[in-house]
Amino acid sequence: MNVETKVVVAGKDVIADGVVSLTLRAVDDEPLPRWQPGAHIDLLLGDTGLIRQYSLCGDPADTTGWRVAVLREPDGRGGSAWIHDRLAVGAQLSACGPRNHFPFTGAPRCLFIAGGIGITPLLPMVAAADRAGTEWRLVYGGRRRASMAFLDELARYGDRVIVRPQDETGLLDLDALFREPPELVYSCGPEPLLAAVEERCTGGTLRVERFTPKPVEDLENAFEVELAQSGFTVGVPPGTSVLDAVTAAGVQVLSSCREGTCGTCETGVLDGVPEHRDSILTEEERATADYMMICVSRSRTPRLVLDL
């Protein structure tokens, strides 16, 4: 869903060391687009030209405001620093979405595993599971308790929430967590945590969301892309993404992260077999070969036909 909404920053609060929350409302006071747990929005950061994705972590039933939380990343590309240092209450921004590649489908028994700012998409999932009477647990790890956002909000769930600051308890004991495997696991956090969780989950029991790209092997092959709607055939040489190749041919495609983590450039595949290199699709979705993220994914066949 690529709806663009003009929003105003109605609130900005420090909620943990290095983390601020933003409350966004529609400039025209109209209801905001509805969303479900796991959804995110793209924020266009003023005149910087930057676009960043943030998980919605408020109440899906509240159409008057969206809430996101932003971690300051000292080694980032400037988006989080701009929000922390320059974005003021009353500022107007453009937001696209919401989109959801991390939907909460529920299960009788759920385990939520969060690392750091990865708590954000899990907050509304936990609330939904609790309302539904699901048997659930949340294990929330972070570097320090002071840097872990939303601890006060999570306190109402009592011992269903297990807080594990690394400086107090060390790394999460994942082996102990999976001695009694849950029916479904939802996890979000840094790549080492997600990789370790993936090692312990089999049989389609895991749903993850990544904020950084999943490491992949380089497959810098050359191939052709036929654009079914435009009537063009475009060559994609090694070292050039499908997105860059079709854009150079004059076909405009909405894109954002260019890392395969946001889903903005998702494109239908009409023929051929994509080489998926994104960090979004499940193995089941990859097997259908119905669509691909053209900012990073390539082709297993000499030719792809795309719905562009």
mmCIF file of C-alpha atoms in Angstrom:
data_model
loop_
_atom_site.group_PDB
_atom_site.id
_atom_site.type_symbol
_atom_site.label_atom_id
_atom_site.label_comp_id
_atom_site.label_asym_id
_atom_site.label_seq_id
_atom_site.Cartn_x
_atom_site.Cartn_y
_atom_site.Cartn_z
ATOM 1 C CA MET A 1 0.000 0.000 0.000
ATOM 2 C CA ASN A 2 1.862 3.104 -1.250
ATOM 3 C CA VAL A 3 -0.532 5.799 -0.044
ATOM 4 C CA GLU A 4 1.269 9.057 0.696
ATOM 5 C CA THR A 5 0.032 10.960 3.731
ATOM 6 C CA LYS A 6 1.093 14.395 4.922
ATOM 7 C CA VAL A 7 1.734 14.166 8.658
ATOM 8 C CA VAL A 8 2.745 16.537 11.412
ATOM 9 C CA VAL A 9 4.989 15.664 14.350
ATOM 10 C CA ALA A 10 2.573 16.014 17.244
ATOM 11 C CA GLY A 11 4.941 14.648 19.885
ATOM 12 C CA LYS A 12 8.604 13.773 20.350
ATOM 13 C CA ASP A 13 9.770 12.092 23.555
ATOM 14 C CA VAL A 14 12.972 10.477 24.789
ATOM 15 C CA ILE A 15 11.900 7.001 25.922
ATOM 16 C CA ALA A 16 15.313 5.370 26.518
ATOM 17 C CA ASP A 17 18.985 6.190 26.087
ATOM 18 C CA GLY A 18 19.387 6.910 22.381
ATOM 19 C CA VAL A 19 15.720 6.303 21.518
ATOM 20 C CA VAL A 20 12.988 8.847 20.767
ATOM 21 C CA SER A 21 9.343 8.176 19.999
ATOM 22 C CA LEU A 22 7.412 10.254 17.483
ATOM 23 C CA THR A 23 3.657 10.754 17.441
ATOM 24 C CA LEU A 24 2.445 11.576 13.945
ATOM 25 C CA ARG A 25 -0.964 12.951 13.016
ATOM 26 C CA ALA A 26 -2.496 13.789 9.653
ATOM 27 C CA VAL A 27 -1.989 17.439 8.693
ATOM 28 C CA ASP A 28 -5.661 17.708 7.686
ATOM 29 C CA ASP A 29 -6.881 15.891 10.835
ATOM 30 C CA GLU A 30 -8.403 13.166 8.667
ATOM 31 C CA PRO A 31 -8.162 9.536 9.893
ATOM 32 C CA LEU A 32 -4.827 7.916 9.100
ATOM 33 C CA PRO A 33 -4.716 4.739 6.996
ATOM 34 C CA ARG A 34 -5.416 1.637 9.062
ATOM 35 C CA TRP A 35 -2.714 -0.919 9.778
ATOM 36 C CA GLN A 36 -2.143 -4.282 11.420
ATOM 37 C CA PRO A 37 0.609 -5.411 13.828
ATOM 38 C CA GLY A 38 3.927 -5.775 12.033
ATOM 39 C CA ALA A 39 3.341 -2.881 9.605
ATOM 40 C CA HIS A 40 5.793 -0.096 8.890
ATOM 41 C CA ILE A 41 5.757 3.277 7.158
ATOM 42 C CA ASP A 42 8.306 5.122 5.029
ATOM 43 C CA LEU A 43 9.140 8.578 6.349
ATOM 44 C CA LEU A 44 10.502 11.162 3.912
ATOM 45 C CA LEU A 45 12.873 13.208 6.033
ATOM 46 C CA GLY A 46 12.252 16.783 5.019
ATOM 47 C CA ASP A 47 14.726 18.344 2.579
ATOM 48 C CA THR A 48 17.414 15.721 3.215
ATOM 49 C CA GLY A 49 16.212 13.446 0.424
ATOM 50 C CA LEU A 50 16.395 10.538 2.849
ATOM 51 C CA ILE A 51 13.667 7.915 3.210
ATOM 52 C CA ARG A 52 13.615 5.663 6.241
ATOM 53 C CA GLN A 53 11.342 2.821 7.347
ATOM 54 C CA TYR A 54 9.947 2.649 10.878
ATOM 55 C CA SER A 55 7.687 0.043 12.445
ATOM 56 C CA LEU A 56 4.375 1.263 13.785
ATOM 57 C CA CYS A 57 4.325 0.524 17.499
ATOM 58 C CA GLY A 58 1.141 2.172 18.745
ATOM 59 C CA ASP A 59 -2.458 1.007 18.760
ATOM 60 C CA PRO A 60 -3.785 -0.183 15.362
ATOM 61 C CA ALA A 61 -7.287 0.887 16.403
ATOM 62 C CA ASP A 62 -6.183 4.525 16.806
ATOM 63 C CA THR A 63 -6.623 6.257 13.433
ATOM 64 C CA THR A 64 -5.828 9.686 14.904
ATOM 65 C CA GLY A 65 -2.117 9.050 15.365
ATOM 66 C CA TRP A 66 0.822 6.832 14.480
ATOM 67 C CA ARG A 67 3.693 6.094 16.836
ATOM 68 C CA VAL A 68 7.206 5.111 15.794
ATOM 69 C CA ALA A 69 10.439 4.839 17.757
ATOM 70 C CA VAL A 70 13.840 5.819 16.360
ATOM 71 C CA LEU A 71 17.204 4.591 17.610
ATOM 72 C CA ARG A 72 20.130 6.955 17.153
ATOM 73 C CA GLU A 73 22.677 5.085 15.044
ATOM 74 C CA PRO A 74 26.099 6.757 15.320
ATOM 75 C CA ASP A 75 27.412 4.742 12.361
ATOM 76 C CA GLY A 76 24.252 5.157 10.291
ATOM 77 C CA ARG A 77 23.674 7.140 7.098
ATOM 78 C CA GLY A 78 22.268 10.244 8.767
ATOM 79 C CA GLY A 79 18.541 9.585 9.039
ATOM 80 C CA SER A 80 18.376 8.830 12.738
ATOM 81 C CA ALA A 81 20.700 11.733 13.594
ATOM 82 C CA TRP A 82 18.452 14.111 11.635
ATOM 83 C CA ILE A 83 15.383 12.934 13.538
ATOM 84 C CA HIS A 84 17.101 13.130 16.919
ATOM 85 C CA ASP A 85 18.845 16.471 16.390
ATOM 86 C CA ARG A 86 16.786 18.464 13.873
ATOM 87 C CA LEU A 87 13.220 17.228 13.704
ATOM 88 C CA ALA A 88 10.960 19.376 15.869
ATOM 89 C CA VAL A 89 7.391 19.090 17.091
ATOM 90 C CA GLY A 90 5.167 20.802 14.556
ATOM 91 C CA ALA A 91 7.286 19.809 11.563
ATOM 92 C CA GLN A 92 5.486 18.356 8.568
ATOM 93 C CA LEU A 93 6.644 15.208 6.778
ATOM 94 C CA SER A 94 5.399 12.865 4.087
ATOM 95 C CA ALA A 95 4.753 9.237 4.984
ATOM 96 C CA CYS A 96 4.089 6.333 2.627
ATOM 97 C CA GLY A 97 2.273 3.179 3.612
ATOM 98 C CA PRO A 98 1.571 1.407 5.833
ATOM 99 C CA ARG A 99 2.968 -1.819 4.359
ATOM 100 C CA ASN A 100 3.252 -5.134 6.137
ATOM 101 C CA HIS A 101 5.799 -7.838 5.332
ATOM 102 C CA PHE A 102 5.840 -9.062 8.935
ATOM 103 C CA PRO A 103 2.163 -9.812 9.656
ATOM 104 C CA PHE A 104 1.004 -11.258 12.941
ATOM 105 C CA THR A 105 -1.055 -14.330 12.056
ATOM 106 C CA GLY A 106 -1.330 -15.667 15.592
ATOM 107 C CA ALA A 107 -1.052 -19.199 16.939
ATOM 108 C CA PRO A 108 -2.190 -20.945 20.123
ATOM 109 C CA ARG A 109 1.352 -20.632 21.512
ATOM 110 C CA CYS A 110 3.651 -17.782 20.469
ATOM 111 C CA LEU A 111 7.153 -16.763 21.454
ATOM 112 C CA PHE A 112 8.309 -13.206 20.751
ATOM 113 C CA ILE A 113 12.061 -12.498 20.745
ATOM 114 C CA ALA A 114 13.217 -8.878 20.548
ATOM 115 C CA GLY A 115 16.691 -7.420 20.419
ATOM 116 C CA GLY A 116 17.070 -3.697 21.100
ATOM 117 C CA ILE A 117 14.931 -1.493 18.868
ATOM 118 C CA GLY A 118 13.522 -4.713 17.407
ATOM 119 C CA ILE A 119 10.908 -4.454 20.151
ATOM 120 C CA THR A 120 8.948 -1.936 18.036
ATOM 121 C CA PRO A 121 7.046 -4.234 15.624
ATOM 122 C CA LEU A 122 6.489 -6.763 18.398
ATOM 123 C CA LEU A 123 4.696 -4.356 20.764
ATOM 124 C CA PRO A 124 1.355 -4.371 18.907
ATOM 125 C CA MET A 125 1.714 -8.123 18.298
ATOM 126 C CA VAL A 126 2.035 -8.758 22.021
ATOM 127 C CA ALA A 127 -1.044 -6.618 22.678
ATOM 128 C CA ALA A 128 -3.007 -8.510 20.011
ATOM 129 C CA ALA A 129 -1.927 -11.893 21.382
ATOM 130 C CA ASP A 130 -2.906 -10.858 24.883
ATOM 131 C CA ARG A 131 -6.355 -9.687 23.783
ATOM 132 C CA ALA A 132 -6.900 -12.952 21.915
ATOM 133 C CA GLY A 133 -6.093 -15.076 24.962
ATOM 134 C CA THR A 134 -3.034 -16.584 23.273
ATOM 135 C CA GLU A 135 -0.430 -18.384 25.355
ATOM 136 C CA TRP A 136 2.592 -16.178 24.742
ATOM 137 C CA ARG A 137 5.953 -15.028 26.098
ATOM 138 C CA LEU A 138 8.214 -12.130 25.156
ATOM 139 C CA VAL A 139 11.970 -12.324 25.675
ATOM 140 C CA TYR A 140 13.497 -8.881 25.298
ATOM 141 C CA GLY A 141 17.255 -8.424 25.180
ATOM 142 C CA GLY A 142 19.306 -5.247 25.019
ATOM 143 C CA ARG A 143 22.731 -3.913 25.874
ATOM 144 C CA ARG A 144 21.632 -2.050 28.999
ATOM 145 C CA ARG A 145 18.308 -1.656 30.775
ATOM 146 C CA ALA A 146 18.476 2.130 30.310
ATOM 147 C CA SER A 147 18.696 1.697 26.527
ATOM 148 C CA MET A 148 15.678 -0.635 26.285
ATOM 149 C CA ALA A 149 12.544 1.203 25.169
ATOM 150 C CA PHE A 150 8.992 0.579 26.389
ATOM 151 C CA LEU A 151 9.882 -1.316 29.588
ATOM 152 C CA ASP A 152 7.259 0.641 31.544
ATOM 153 C CA GLU A 153 4.625 -0.184 28.943
ATOM 154 C CA LEU A 154 5.507 -3.878 29.021
ATOM 155 C CA ALA A 155 5.409 -4.082 32.828
ATOM 156 C CA ARG A 156 1.645 -4.593 32.799
ATOM 157 C CA TYR A 157 2.115 -8.071 31.345
ATOM 158 C CA GLY A 158 3.996 -9.296 34.412
ATOM 159 C CA ASP A 159 6.136 -12.414 34.120
ATOM 160 C CA ARG A 160 5.079 -13.072 30.527
ATOM 161 C CA VAL A 161 7.779 -10.539 29.625
ATOM 162 C CA ILE A 162 11.359 -11.603 30.325
ATOM 163 C CA VAL A 163 13.797 -8.678 30.240
ATOM 164 C CA ARG A 164 17.452 -9.585 29.690
ATOM 165 C CA PRO A 165 19.926 -6.663 29.620
ATOM 166 C CA GLN A 166 23.256 -8.002 28.402
ATOM 167 C CA ASP A 167 25.306 -6.152 31.011
ATOM 168 C CA GLU A 168 23.269 -7.887 33.753
ATOM 169 C CA THR A 169 22.524 -11.359 32.384
ATOM 170 C CA GLY A 170 24.739 -11.883 29.327
ATOM 171 C CA LEU A 171 23.484 -12.979 25.913
ATOM 172 C CA LEU A 172 20.044 -14.517 25.554
ATOM 173 C CA ASP A 173 19.992 -18.241 26.346
ATOM 174 C CA LEU A 174 18.278 -19.323 23.142
ATOM 175 C CA ASP A 175 18.889 -23.021 23.738
ATOM 176 C CA ALA A 176 16.848 -22.841 26.926
ATOM 177 C CA LEU A 177 14.065 -20.946 25.144
ATOM 178 C CA PHE A 178 13.675 -23.650 22.519
ATOM 179 C CA ARG A 179 13.720 -26.704 24.758
ATOM 180 C CA GLU A 180 9.929 -26.588 24.511
ATOM 181 C CA PRO A 181 9.365 -25.302 20.955
ATOM 182 C CA PRO A 182 6.441 -22.897 20.528
ATOM 183 C CA GLU A 183 4.101 -23.163 17.576
ATOM 184 C CA LEU A 184 5.213 -19.845 16.136
ATOM 185 C CA VAL A 185 8.125 -17.481 16.824
ATOM 186 C CA TYR A 186 8.233 -13.794 15.909
ATOM 187 C CA SER A 187 11.620 -12.123 16.154
ATOM 188 C CA CYS A 188 13.145 -8.765 15.288
ATOM 189 C CA GLY A 189 16.541 -7.373 16.164
ATOM 190 C CA PRO A 190 20.179 -7.293 15.078
ATOM 191 C CA GLU A 191 21.439 -9.791 12.523
ATOM 192 C CA PRO A 192 23.478 -11.989 14.947
ATOM 193 C CA LEU A 193 20.366 -12.552 17.057
ATOM 194 C CA LEU A 194 18.168 -13.365 14.053
ATOM 195 C CA ALA A 195 20.765 -15.737 12.608
ATOM 196 C CA ALA A 196 20.997 -17.558 15.934
ATOM 197 C CA VAL A 197 17.199 -17.806 16.178
ATOM 198 C CA GLU A 198 16.999 -19.132 12.616
ATOM 199 C CA GLU A 199 19.446 -21.905 13.487
ATOM 200 C CA ARG A 200 17.058 -23.143 16.167
ATOM 201 C CA CYS A 201 13.755 -22.832 14.291
ATOM 202 C CA THR A 202 12.652 -25.362 11.677
ATOM 203 C CA GLY A 203 9.480 -26.332 9.882
ATOM 204 C CA GLY A 204 8.114 -22.867 9.127
ATOM 205 C CA THR A 205 7.733 -21.900 12.772
ATOM 206 C CA LEU A 206 9.632 -18.604 12.492
ATOM 207 C CA ARG A 207 8.710 -15.109 11.288
ATOM 208 C CA VAL A 208 11.435 -12.437 11.337
ATOM 209 C CA GLU A 209 11.890 -8.816 10.341
ATOM 210 C CA ARG A 210 15.316 -7.417 9.583
ATOM 211 C CA PHE A 211 16.415 -3.799 9.833
ATOM 212 C CA THR A 212 19.657 -4.565 7.986
ATOM 213 C CA PRO A 213 20.153 -6.846 4.964
ATOM 214 C CA LYS A 214 20.677 -10.550 5.440
ATOM 215 C CA PRO A 215 24.140 -11.591 4.198
ATOM 216 C CA VAL A 216 24.012 -13.305 0.790
ATOM 217 C CA GLU A 217 26.495 -14.746 -1.658
ATOM 218 C CA ASP A 218 27.493 -12.581 -4.593
ATOM 219 C CA LEU A 219 25.776 -13.801 -7.763
ATOM 220 C CA GLU A 220 26.792 -11.117 -10.219
ATOM 221 C CA ASN A 221 25.525 -12.746 -13.409
ATOM 222 C CA ALA A 222 24.244 -10.945 -16.500
ATOM 223 C CA PHE A 223 20.677 -11.433 -17.782
ATOM 224 C CA GLU A 224 17.846 -9.685 -19.620
ATOM 225 C CA VAL A 225 14.640 -8.249 -18.224
ATOM 226 C CA GLU A 226 11.537 -7.843 -20.370
ATOM 227 C CA LEU A 227 9.161 -5.177 -19.093
ATOM 228 C CA ALA A 228 5.716 -6.452 -20.022
ATOM 229 C CA GLN A 229 3.827 -3.168 -19.607
ATOM 230 C CA SER A 230 6.456 -0.911 -21.164
ATOM 231 C CA GLY A 231 7.514 -3.070 -24.098
ATOM 232 C CA PHE A 232 11.230 -2.696 -23.322
ATOM 233 C CA THR A 233 13.902 -5.345 -22.948
ATOM 234 C CA VAL A 234 16.726 -4.246 -20.680
ATOM 235 C CA GLY A 235 20.105 -5.849 -20.140
ATOM 236 C CA VAL A 236 21.240 -6.190 -16.522
ATOM 237 C CA PRO A 237 25.039 -6.478 -16.388
ATOM 238 C CA PRO A 238 27.088 -7.666 -13.393
ATOM 239 C CA GLY A 239 27.294 -5.006 -10.699
ATOM 240 C CA THR A 240 24.018 -3.327 -11.725
ATOM 241 C CA SER A 241 20.718 -3.943 -9.972
ATOM 242 C CA VAL A 242 17.489 -4.620 -11.852
ATOM 243 C CA LEU A 243 16.128 -1.438 -10.288
ATOM 244 C CA ASP A 244 18.976 0.683 -11.636
ATOM 245 C CA ALA A 245 18.775 -0.964 -15.072
ATOM 246 C CA VAL A 246 15.050 -0.337 -15.546
ATOM 247 C CA THR A 247 15.293 3.193 -14.111
ATOM 248 C CA ALA A 248 18.068 3.985 -16.609
ATOM 249 C CA ALA A 249 15.700 2.796 -19.352
ATOM 250 C CA GLY A 250 13.227 5.467 -18.275
ATOM 251 C CA VAL A 251 10.822 3.290 -16.278
ATOM 252 C CA GLN A 252 10.098 4.797 -12.886
ATOM 253 C CA VAL A 253 9.743 2.342 -9.993
ATOM 254 C CA LEU A 254 8.971 3.357 -6.420
ATOM 255 C CA SER A 255 11.885 2.362 -4.191
ATOM 256 C CA SER A 256 13.334 3.248 -0.819
ATOM 257 C CA CYS A 257 15.919 1.207 1.080
ATOM 258 C CA ARG A 258 17.764 -0.346 -1.910
ATOM 259 C CA GLU A 259 18.842 -3.107 0.477
ATOM 260 C CA GLY A 260 15.955 -5.564 0.200
ATOM 261 C CA THR A 261 14.562 -4.801 3.642
ATOM 262 C CA CYS A 262 11.543 -2.535 3.065
ATOM 263 C CA GLY A 263 9.531 -4.100 0.210
ATOM 264 C CA THR A 264 8.819 -0.818 -1.595
ATOM 265 C CA CYS A 265 10.129 -2.067 -4.954
ATOM 266 C CA GLU A 266 8.256 -5.391 -4.896
ATOM 267 C CA THR A 267 7.532 -6.318 -8.538
ATOM 268 C CA GLY A 268 5.514 -9.116 -10.111
ATOM 269 C CA VAL A 269 7.388 -11.817 -12.034
ATOM 270 C CA LEU A 270 5.473 -13.113 -15.090
ATOM 271 C CA ASP A 271 8.132 -15.500 -16.423
ATOM 272 C CA GLY A 272 11.576 -16.711 -15.450
ATOM 273 C CA VAL A 273 13.015 -17.643 -12.061
ATOM 274 C CA PRO A 274 14.245 -14.879 -9.751
ATOM 275 C CA GLU A 275 17.304 -15.232 -7.551
ATOM 276 C CA HIS A 276 15.904 -13.826 -4.306
ATOM 277 C CA ARG A 277 18.391 -11.796 -2.286
ATOM 278 C CA ASP A 278 16.004 -9.811 -0.112
ATOM 279 C CA SER A 279 15.539 -10.037 3.638
ATOM 280 C CA ILE A 280 11.727 -10.054 3.544
ATOM 281 C CA LEU A 281 10.159 -13.026 1.765
ATOM 282 C CA THR A 282 9.579 -16.354 3.494
ATOM 283 C CA GLU A 283 10.818 -19.575 1.912
ATOM 284 C CA GLU A 284 7.247 -20.342 0.861
ATOM 285 C CA GLU A 285 6.915 -16.960 -0.856
ATOM 286 C CA ARG A 286 10.264 -17.400 -2.590
ATOM 287 C CA ALA A 287 9.214 -20.790 -3.909
ATOM 288 C CA THR A 288 6.223 -19.326 -5.757
ATOM 289 C CA ALA A 289 8.520 -16.969 -7.743
ATOM 290 C CA ASP A 290 5.545 -14.632 -8.219
ATOM 291 C CA TYR A 291 7.343 -11.439 -7.246
ATOM 292 C CA MET A 292 10.764 -10.101 -6.285
ATOM 293 C CA MET A 293 12.512 -7.099 -4.748
ATOM 294 C CA ILE A 294 14.284 -5.648 -7.760
ATOM 295 C CA CYS A 295 16.676 -3.491 -5.736
ATOM 296 C CA VAL A 296 18.769 -6.536 -4.780
ATOM 297 C CA SER A 297 17.397 -9.730 -6.347
ATOM 298 C CA ARG A 298 18.656 -11.088 -9.648
ATOM 299 C CA SER A 299 17.791 -13.976 -11.999
ATOM 300 C CA ARG A 300 18.473 -17.693 -12.145
ATOM 301 C CA THR A 301 17.387 -17.767 -15.786
ATOM 302 C CA PRO A 302 18.776 -15.838 -18.790
ATOM 303 C CA ARG A 303 15.580 -13.797 -18.998
ATOM 304 C CA LEU A 304 12.938 -12.456 -16.625
ATOM 305 C CA VAL A 305 9.587 -10.992 -17.589
ATOM 306 C CA LEU A 306 8.471 -8.386 -15.048
ATOM 307 C CA ASP A 307 5.114 -6.701 -14.582
ATOM 308 C CA LEU A 308 6.484 -3.224 -15.280
#
